[in-house]
Amino acid sequence: MSAYPPAVQELIDEFGRLPGIGPKSAQRIALYLVNAPLQDATRLARSIDNTKARIGFCTRCHNMAEDELCSICSDPRRDPSVICVVEEARDLIAVERTGEFHGLYHVLGGVISPIEGIGPDQLHVRDLVVRLSDERVTELIVCTNPNIEGETTALYLARLLADTGIRITRLASGLPVGGDLEYADELTLGRAIEARRRLDAPGT
Amino acid sequence: MSAYPPAVQELIDEFGRLPGIGPKSAQRIALYLVNAPLQDATRLARSIDNTKARIGFCTRCHNMAEDELCSICSDPRRDPSVICVVEEARDLIAVERTGEFHGLYHVLGGVISPIEGIGPDQLHVRDLVVRLSDERVTELIVCTNPNIEGETTALYLARLLADTGIRITRLASGLPVGGDLEYADELTLGRAIEARRRLDAPGT
């Protein structure tokens, strides 16, 4: 028997279902909410309802969107000739934060992972192919994660789109800026050496 | 400018206010809910509302309660002659889980902490004194945490109630069961030596 009142136990269970929240954290949050002012707890509940009511997915790129198109797809200042392919919306946010990319996106909704039974048909790959034939795209930057699934997905897309004439690029792998050579793993350091760049003295 | 739609940014901010959830976790949870089925997200929101609507505090011991009295105070099988004083409801749950305690509780709602400006008046100390004069209590087990604030609070209560004739006890400090002597801190090991128990051979 749980020592918690049923409503509290239920709340603990609900929080425990969220990603990255273990049983102890779920307990802590639930008890925090029991003690919190009513308006604080209500604001959280309303915010969840509001998000589910207002946020859908962009029909063009599958980013989060309040309307049919997301704020990026509907922005006329973005360059439609370059598309950045990402796994999830959170990766899109990460690229946006760099301020270095001014094109459009395409959210795959995951990566190819035979172990989890996810192939191209479970991802938004077909939509991407349609977009590439409809829109005047010259470059596709594949921004999947630099791990096995991400690389597999990137290679799959490169092969699939080889005949389209679109330039397909991949994010550079190498040492993180501000990182420490000593602590870099061999794979990363190996990639950094392989993809070394010529350093020209300024003014030459 | 945030790259998230306003409703999502608001949800991230709300989750970020919960204890133990940093900005990255808040983002992860919010994006999880955006992608989750509507019914899952709604169940979480309803559970928060339900908890706030149904759960209050026991008028006798300040534990969480669905009615005027909590499930422990209203259980006639509990022994009303022993009261266990805890800081928060979560400590009460921890004691309940041991199955070793069959008396009643009193939740202080915190500990004495001069640095944070919390004195006995900010805690449910006065209620405790009233309870002790009204109810036939013979023992008060002070289960505050074994840290400076917890010890201070325990000593304060011991002094305050010295003349009542009630037996005031404190949880034993010592090595955790299954713990490792080598890794015990000096304070804990010191306490364990100080409070050593006589070991009688069985049958003598």
Short mmCIF file of C-alpha atoms in Angstrom, two decimals:
data_model
loop_
_atom_site.label_atom_id
_atom_site.label_comp_id
_atom_site.label_asym_id
_atom_site.label_seq_id
_atom_site.Cartn_x
_atom_site.Cartn_y
_atom_site.Cartn_z
CA MET A 1 0.00 0.00 0.00
CA SER A 2 1.26 3.45 -0.86
CA ALA A 3 1.67 5.82 2.05
CA TYR A 4 0.62 8.69 -0.21
CA PRO A 5 -2.98 9.80 -0.72
CA PRO A 6 -4.22 8.31 -4.04
CA ALA A 7 -4.26 11.66 -5.89
CA VAL A 8 -0.63 12.31 -4.92
CA GLN A 9 0.46 8.78 -5.87
CA GLU A 10 -1.18 9.29 -9.26
CA LEU A 11 0.66 12.58 -9.73
CA ILE A 12 3.96 10.91 -8.82
CA ASP A 13 3.25 8.19 -11.41
CA GLU A 14 2.44 10.79 -14.07
CA PHE A 15 5.67 12.71 -13.48
CA GLY A 16 7.59 9.43 -13.42
CA ARG A 17 6.52 8.82 -17.03
CA LEU A 18 8.30 11.95 -18.26
CA PRO A 19 11.78 11.49 -19.77
CA GLY A 20 14.70 11.92 -17.38
CA ILE A 21 12.54 11.90 -14.24
CA GLY A 22 13.18 8.98 -11.91
CA PRO A 23 10.96 7.86 -9.02
CA LYS A 24 12.73 10.10 -6.47
CA SER A 25 12.47 13.21 -8.66
CA ALA A 26 8.83 12.46 -9.40
CA GLN A 27 8.13 12.27 -5.66
CA ARG A 28 9.99 15.48 -5.00
CA ILE A 29 8.13 17.36 -7.72
CA ALA A 30 4.73 16.03 -6.66
CA LEU A 31 5.31 17.02 -3.02
CA TYR A 32 6.59 20.40 -4.18
CA LEU A 33 3.32 20.92 -6.07
CA VAL A 34 1.24 19.83 -3.07
CA ASN A 35 2.94 22.56 -1.04
CA ALA A 36 3.06 25.15 -3.86
CA PRO A 37 0.48 27.95 -4.11
CA LEU A 38 -2.58 26.88 -6.11
CA GLN A 39 -1.87 29.42 -8.86
CA ASP A 40 1.64 28.07 -9.52
CA ALA A 41 0.43 24.51 -9.95
CA THR A 42 -2.53 25.66 -12.04
CA ARG A 43 -0.23 27.68 -14.31
CA LEU A 44 1.77 24.53 -15.07
CA ALA A 45 -1.39 22.50 -15.81
CA ARG A 46 -2.81 25.28 -18.03
CA SER A 47 0.51 25.58 -19.85
CA ILE A 48 0.43 21.86 -20.73
CA ASP A 49 -3.18 22.19 -21.98
CA ASN A 50 -2.35 25.34 -23.91
CA THR A 51 0.65 23.76 -25.62
CA LYS A 52 -1.32 20.70 -26.68
CA ALA A 53 -4.17 22.90 -27.93
CA ARG A 54 -2.03 25.35 -29.90
CA ILE A 55 1.07 23.52 -31.07
CA GLY A 56 0.96 21.23 -34.05
CA PHE A 57 3.50 20.42 -36.73
CA CYS A 58 4.45 22.37 -39.83
CA THR A 59 2.96 20.67 -42.90
CA ARG A 60 6.10 21.49 -44.85
CA CYS A 61 9.05 20.76 -42.55
CA HIS A 62 7.45 19.03 -39.50
CA ASN A 63 8.85 21.60 -37.07
CA MET A 64 6.59 22.65 -34.17
CA ALA A 65 4.10 25.20 -35.45
CA GLU A 66 1.21 27.31 -34.20
CA ASP A 67 -0.21 27.61 -37.73
CA GLU A 68 -0.09 25.43 -40.82
CA LEU A 69 3.47 26.54 -41.50
CA CYS A 70 6.08 27.05 -38.78
CA SER A 71 7.62 30.45 -38.10
CA ILE A 72 10.71 29.55 -40.14
CA CYS A 73 8.90 28.23 -43.23
CA SER A 74 6.65 31.30 -43.25
CA ASP A 75 9.55 33.75 -42.92
CA PRO A 76 10.25 35.27 -46.39
CA ARG A 77 13.80 36.24 -45.36
CA ARG A 78 14.90 32.60 -45.10
CA ASP A 79 16.81 31.14 -48.04
CA PRO A 80 14.69 28.33 -49.56
CA SER A 81 17.56 26.95 -51.61
CA VAL A 82 19.27 25.31 -48.63
CA ILE A 83 17.55 22.73 -46.43
CA CYS A 84 18.99 21.50 -43.15
CA VAL A 85 17.80 17.98 -42.29
CA VAL A 86 17.57 17.29 -38.54
CA GLU A 87 16.37 14.35 -36.45
CA GLU A 88 14.13 16.21 -34.02
CA ALA A 89 12.79 19.70 -33.38
CA ARG A 90 15.31 20.11 -30.56
CA ASP A 91 18.16 19.75 -33.06
CA LEU A 92 16.56 22.47 -35.19
CA ILE A 93 16.56 24.74 -32.13
CA ALA A 94 20.25 23.97 -31.57
CA VAL A 95 21.12 24.93 -35.17
CA GLU A 96 18.97 28.08 -34.95
CA ARG A 97 20.84 29.16 -31.83
CA THR A 98 24.14 29.26 -33.73
CA GLY A 99 22.73 32.06 -35.91
CA GLU A 100 24.83 30.59 -38.74
CA PHE A 101 22.07 29.05 -40.79
CA HIS A 102 19.52 31.04 -42.78
CA GLY A 103 17.87 28.34 -44.89
CA LEU A 104 14.92 26.09 -44.18
CA TYR A 105 14.68 22.85 -42.23
CA HIS A 106 13.27 19.38 -42.55
CA VAL A 107 12.59 17.42 -39.38
CA LEU A 108 12.86 13.66 -39.98
CA GLY A 109 11.18 12.69 -36.72
CA GLY A 110 13.94 10.22 -35.83
CA VAL A 111 16.73 8.24 -37.45
CA ILE A 112 17.04 4.95 -39.24
CA SER A 113 17.52 2.28 -36.58
CA PRO A 114 17.05 -1.35 -37.63
CA ILE A 115 17.25 -2.47 -33.99
CA GLU A 116 14.23 -0.35 -33.07
CA GLY A 117 12.53 -1.26 -36.34
CA ILE A 118 12.67 2.27 -37.70
CA GLY A 119 13.28 2.51 -41.43
CA PRO A 120 12.89 5.41 -43.91
CA ASP A 121 9.13 4.77 -44.10
CA GLN A 122 8.72 5.61 -40.42
CA LEU A 123 10.49 8.94 -40.96
CA HIS A 124 9.50 11.99 -43.00
CA VAL A 125 11.77 10.95 -45.86
CA ARG A 126 9.11 10.71 -48.58
CA ASP A 127 8.00 14.29 -47.83
CA LEU A 128 11.60 15.39 -48.16
CA VAL A 129 11.90 13.84 -51.62
CA VAL A 130 8.67 15.58 -52.67
CA ARG A 131 9.95 18.89 -51.31
CA LEU A 132 13.21 18.52 -53.20
CA SER A 133 11.41 17.95 -56.49
CA ASP A 134 8.96 20.85 -55.91
CA GLU A 135 11.22 23.47 -54.38
CA ARG A 136 14.39 24.86 -55.92
CA VAL A 137 16.85 23.38 -53.47
CA THR A 138 20.57 23.44 -54.29
CA GLU A 139 22.04 22.13 -51.03
CA LEU A 140 20.93 19.70 -48.37
CA ILE A 141 22.89 19.81 -45.11
CA VAL A 142 22.39 16.56 -43.22
CA CYS A 143 22.55 17.48 -39.53
CA THR A 144 21.80 14.10 -37.97
CA ASN A 145 23.80 13.25 -34.86
CA PRO A 146 27.39 12.02 -35.30
CA ASN A 147 26.62 8.50 -34.05
CA ILE A 148 25.92 5.21 -35.84
CA GLU A 149 22.21 5.84 -36.49
CA GLY A 150 22.83 9.43 -37.52
CA GLU A 151 25.62 8.44 -39.93
CA THR A 152 23.52 5.60 -41.36
CA THR A 153 20.65 7.99 -41.99
CA ALA A 154 22.99 10.54 -43.60
CA LEU A 155 24.47 7.88 -45.90
CA TYR A 156 21.01 6.62 -46.80
CA LEU A 157 19.89 10.13 -47.79
CA ALA A 158 23.11 10.73 -49.75
CA ARG A 159 22.53 7.55 -51.75
CA LEU A 160 18.80 8.16 -52.20
CA LEU A 161 19.37 11.67 -53.54
CA ALA A 162 22.58 11.02 -55.49
CA ASP A 163 20.89 11.51 -58.87
CA THR A 164 19.04 14.72 -58.02
CA GLY A 165 22.06 16.96 -58.63
CA ILE A 166 21.54 18.54 -55.20
CA ARG A 167 24.71 19.12 -53.21
CA ILE A 168 24.53 16.98 -50.08
CA THR A 169 26.75 17.98 -47.17
CA ARG A 170 27.34 16.78 -43.64
CA LEU A 171 28.33 18.62 -40.47
CA ALA A 172 32.09 18.62 -39.80
CA SER A 173 33.33 16.31 -37.07
CA GLY A 174 36.28 17.39 -34.95
CA LEU A 175 37.32 18.81 -31.61
CA PRO A 176 34.72 20.86 -29.75
CA VAL A 177 35.69 24.54 -29.54
CA GLY A 178 37.26 25.18 -26.12
CA GLY A 179 37.82 21.43 -25.78
CA ASP A 180 40.91 19.67 -24.56
CA LEU A 181 43.01 17.53 -26.93
CA GLU A 182 44.07 15.31 -24.05
CA TYR A 183 40.51 14.38 -23.21
CA ALA A 184 39.23 13.91 -26.78
CA ASP A 185 38.31 10.34 -27.67
CA GLU A 186 40.35 8.66 -30.42
CA LEU A 187 37.53 8.65 -32.97
CA THR A 188 36.94 12.38 -32.66
CA LEU A 189 40.64 13.20 -32.70
CA GLY A 190 41.09 10.89 -35.71
CA ARG A 191 38.33 12.68 -37.57
CA ALA A 192 39.81 16.04 -36.67
CA ILE A 193 43.19 14.98 -38.12
CA GLU A 194 41.58 13.51 -41.22
CA ALA A 195 39.58 16.70 -41.87
CA ARG A 196 42.45 19.08 -41.00
CA ARG A 197 42.36 22.47 -42.66
CA ARG A 198 45.16 24.46 -44.17
CA LEU A 199 46.10 27.42 -42.02
CA ASP A 200 47.10 30.41 -44.08
CA ALA A 201 49.11 33.13 -42.42
CA PRO A 202 47.02 36.31 -42.35
CA GLY A 203 47.93 38.72 -45.16
CA THR A 204 49.41 36.09 -47.49
CA MET B 1 14.36 35.78 -29.44
CA SER B 2 13.47 32.25 -28.54
CA ALA B 3 13.42 29.77 -31.40
CA TYR B 4 10.48 28.00 -29.72
CA PRO B 5 6.84 28.88 -30.35
CA PRO B 6 5.65 31.04 -27.39
CA ALA B 7 3.42 28.32 -25.90
CA VAL B 8 6.33 25.85 -25.86
CA GLN B 9 8.73 28.41 -24.37
CA GLU B 10 6.19 29.07 -21.63
CA LEU B 11 5.90 25.34 -20.92
CA ILE B 12 9.71 25.05 -20.74
CA ASP B 13 9.77 27.94 -18.25
CA GLU B 14 7.07 26.32 -16.14
CA PHE B 15 8.90 23.00 -15.95
CA GLY B 16 12.14 24.84 -15.23
CA ARG B 17 10.57 26.18 -12.02
CA LEU B 18 10.11 22.68 -10.57
CA PRO B 19 12.76 21.44 -8.14
CA GLY B 20 15.61 19.42 -9.65
CA ILE B 21 14.72 20.28 -13.25
CA GLY B 22 17.36 22.29 -15.08
CA PRO B 23 16.92 24.16 -18.38
CA LYS B 24 17.93 21.15 -20.50
CA SER B 25 15.55 18.76 -18.71
CA ALA B 26 12.74 21.30 -18.96
CA GLN B 27 13.31 21.54 -22.72
CA ARG B 28 13.41 17.79 -23.08
CA ILE B 29 10.17 17.31 -21.13
CA ALA B 30 8.35 20.10 -23.00
CA LEU B 31 9.34 18.67 -26.40
CA TYR B 32 8.35 15.21 -25.20
CA LEU B 33 4.89 16.54 -24.33
CA VAL B 34 4.58 18.32 -27.70
CA ASN B 35 5.16 14.95 -29.38
CA ALA B 36 3.18 12.88 -26.86
CA PRO B 37 -0.42 11.78 -27.55
CA LEU B 38 -2.92 14.40 -26.39
CA GLN B 39 -4.40 12.07 -23.78
CA ASP B 40 -1.03 11.50 -22.06
CA ALA B 41 -0.35 15.22 -21.71
CA THR B 42 -3.92 15.88 -20.61
CA ARG B 43 -3.70 13.16 -17.96
CA LEU B 44 -0.69 14.92 -16.44
CA ALA B 45 -2.45 18.30 -16.45
CA ARG B 46 -5.63 16.81 -14.93
CA SER B 47 -3.57 15.02 -12.28
CA ILE B 48 -2.02 18.33 -11.19
CA ASP B 49 -5.47 19.96 -11.02
CA ASN B 50 -6.92 16.97 -9.18
CA THR B 51 -4.14 16.96 -6.59
CA LYS B 52 -4.52 20.67 -5.90
CA ALA B 53 -8.31 20.32 -5.65
CA ARG B 54 -8.33 17.29 -3.36
CA ILE B 55 -5.20 17.39 -1.25
CA GLY B 56 -4.96 19.67 1.75
CA PHE B 57 -3.23 19.31 5.09
CA CYS B 58 -4.29 17.40 8.16
CA THR B 59 -5.52 19.86 10.80
CA ARG B 60 -3.92 17.73 13.50
CA CYS B 61 -0.48 16.69 12.18
CA HIS B 62 -0.07 18.75 8.94
CA ASN B 63 0.47 15.65 6.82
CA MET B 64 -1.11 15.62 3.33
CA ALA B 65 -4.79 14.78 3.68
CA GLU B 66 -7.87 14.32 1.50
CA ASP B 67 -10.16 15.06 4.45
CA GLU B 68 -9.83 17.13 7.61
CA LEU B 69 -7.67 14.42 9.18
CA CYS B 70 -5.03 12.46 7.27
CA SER B 71 -5.28 8.70 6.78
CA ILE B 72 -2.88 8.10 9.68
CA CYS B 73 -4.57 10.39 12.22
CA SER B 74 -7.95 8.88 11.38
CA ASP B 75 -6.72 5.28 11.70
CA PRO B 76 -7.89 3.91 15.10
CA ARG B 77 -5.18 1.20 15.03
CA ARG B 78 -2.38 3.75 15.37
CA ASP B 79 -0.92 4.29 18.82
CA PRO B 80 -1.66 7.91 19.88
CA SER B 81 0.79 7.81 22.77
CA VAL B 82 3.86 8.14 20.52
CA ILE B 83 4.38 11.05 18.13
CA CYS B 84 7.09 11.12 15.49
CA VAL B 85 8.14 14.67 14.61
CA VAL B 86 9.37 15.08 11.00
CA GLU B 87 10.44 18.05 8.89
CA GLU B 88 8.36 17.38 5.79
CA ALA B 89 5.68 14.98 4.55
CA ARG B 90 8.32 13.13 2.50
CA ASP B 91 10.12 12.22 5.75
CA LEU B 92 6.85 10.86 7.12
CA ILE B 93 6.57 8.66 4.03
CA ALA B 94 10.14 7.42 4.58
CA VAL B 95 9.35 6.45 8.20
CA GLU B 96 6.06 4.80 7.14
CA ARG B 97 7.94 2.68 4.61
CA THR B 98 10.03 1.09 7.35
CA GLY B 99 6.86 -0.45 8.83
CA GLU B 100 8.53 0.01 12.24
CA PHE B 101 6.46 2.89 13.53
CA HIS B 102 2.83 2.61 14.56
CA GLY B 103 2.25 5.90 16.33
CA LEU B 104 1.16 9.30 15.00
CA TYR B 105 3.15 12.05 13.31
CA HIS B 106 3.66 15.77 13.47
CA VAL B 107 4.98 17.54 10.39
CA LEU B 108 6.93 20.68 11.34
CA GLY B 109 6.96 22.11 7.82
CA GLY B 110 10.71 22.77 7.90
CA VAL B 111 13.55 23.19 10.39
CA ILE B 112 14.95 26.03 12.45
CA SER B 113 17.43 27.86 10.24
CA PRO B 114 18.60 31.30 11.40
CA ILE B 115 20.35 31.88 8.05
CA GLU B 116 17.07 31.52 6.17
CA GLY B 117 15.19 33.42 8.87
CA ILE B 118 13.17 30.39 9.95
CA GLY B 119 12.48 30.20 13.68
CA PRO B 120 10.02 28.10 15.71
CA ASP B 121 7.21 30.55 14.88
CA GLN B 122 7.48 29.74 11.18
CA LEU B 123 7.10 26.03 11.95
CA HIS B 124 4.19 24.05 13.40
CA VAL B 125 5.76 24.06 16.85
CA ARG B 126 2.95 25.80 18.71
CA ASP B 127 0.44 23.22 17.40
CA LEU B 128 2.72 20.49 18.66
CA VAL B 129 2.77 21.95 22.18
CA VAL B 130 -1.04 22.17 22.14
CA ARG B 131 -1.27 18.56 20.94
CA LEU B 132 1.05 17.39 23.69
CA SER B 133 -1.07 19.06 26.38
CA ASP B 134 -4.36 17.76 24.91
CA GLU B 135 -3.40 14.24 23.88
CA ARG B 136 -1.95 11.55 26.16
CA VAL B 137 1.49 11.40 24.63
CA THR B 138 4.26 9.55 26.43
CA GLU B 139 7.04 9.67 23.84
CA LEU B 140 8.11 12.12 21.16
CA ILE B 141 10.58 10.75 18.59
CA VAL B 142 12.34 13.66 16.90
CA CYS B 143 13.05 12.50 13.32
CA THR B 144 14.57 15.66 11.89
CA ASN B 145 17.52 15.12 9.54
CA PRO B 146 20.95 14.41 11.10
CA ASN B 147 22.44 17.73 9.94
CA ILE B 148 23.03 21.07 11.69
CA GLU B 149 19.51 22.44 11.21
CA GLY B 150 17.90 19.13 12.11
CA GLU B 151 19.99 18.77 15.27
CA THR B 152 19.30 22.38 16.25
CA THR B 153 15.58 21.82 15.88
CA ALA B 154 15.76 18.58 17.87
CA LEU B 155 17.66 20.30 20.69
CA TYR B 156 15.21 23.20 20.66
CA LEU B 157 12.26 20.82 21.03
CA ALA B 158 14.04 18.84 23.75
CA ARG B 159 14.60 22.03 25.74
CA LEU B 160 11.11 23.42 25.09
CA LEU B 161 9.43 20.22 26.28
CA ALA B 162 11.85 19.32 29.08
CA ASP B 163 9.26 20.02 31.82
CA THR B 164 6.38 18.12 30.25
CA GLY B 165 7.54 14.73 31.50
CA ILE B 166 7.28 13.35 27.96
CA ARG B 167 10.12 11.09 26.91
CA ILE B 168 11.94 12.78 24.03
CA THR B 169 14.07 10.57 21.80
CA ARG B 170 16.15 11.03 18.67
CA LEU B 171 16.93 8.67 15.79
CA ALA B 172 20.18 6.75 16.24
CA SER B 173 23.15 7.90 14.18
CA GLY B 174 25.61 5.31 12.95
CA LEU B 175 26.70 3.26 9.98
CA PRO B 176 24.08 2.62 7.29
CA VAL B 177 23.08 -1.05 7.12
CA GLY B 178 25.03 -2.69 4.30
CA GLY B 179 27.47 0.23 4.37
CA ASP B 180 31.23 0.07 4.28
CA LEU B 181 33.32 1.07 7.28
CA GLU B 182 36.14 2.19 5.03
CA TYR B 183 33.96 4.73 3.25
CA ALA B 184 32.12 6.07 6.31
CA ASP B 185 32.88 9.72 7.14
CA GLU B 186 34.62 10.37 10.47
CA LEU B 187 31.60 12.02 12.08
CA THR B 188 29.32 9.08 11.34
CA LEU B 189 31.92 6.52 12.41
CA GLY B 190 32.60 8.56 15.57
CA ARG B 191 28.90 8.56 16.41
CA ALA B 192 28.69 4.84 15.74
CA ILE B 193 31.54 4.19 18.20
CA GLU B 194 30.08 6.54 20.80
CA ALA B 195 26.67 4.86 20.60
CA ARG B 196 28.06 1.30 20.43
CA ARG B 197 25.78 -1.43 21.75
CA ARG B 198 26.61 -4.39 23.91
CA LEU B 199 26.50 -7.61 21.97
CA ASP B 200 25.22 -10.47 24.04
CA ALA B 201 25.88 -13.97 22.88
CA PRO B 202 22.58 -15.65 22.04
CA GLY B 203 21.28 -17.82 24.84
CA THR B 204 23.16 -16.05 27.68
#
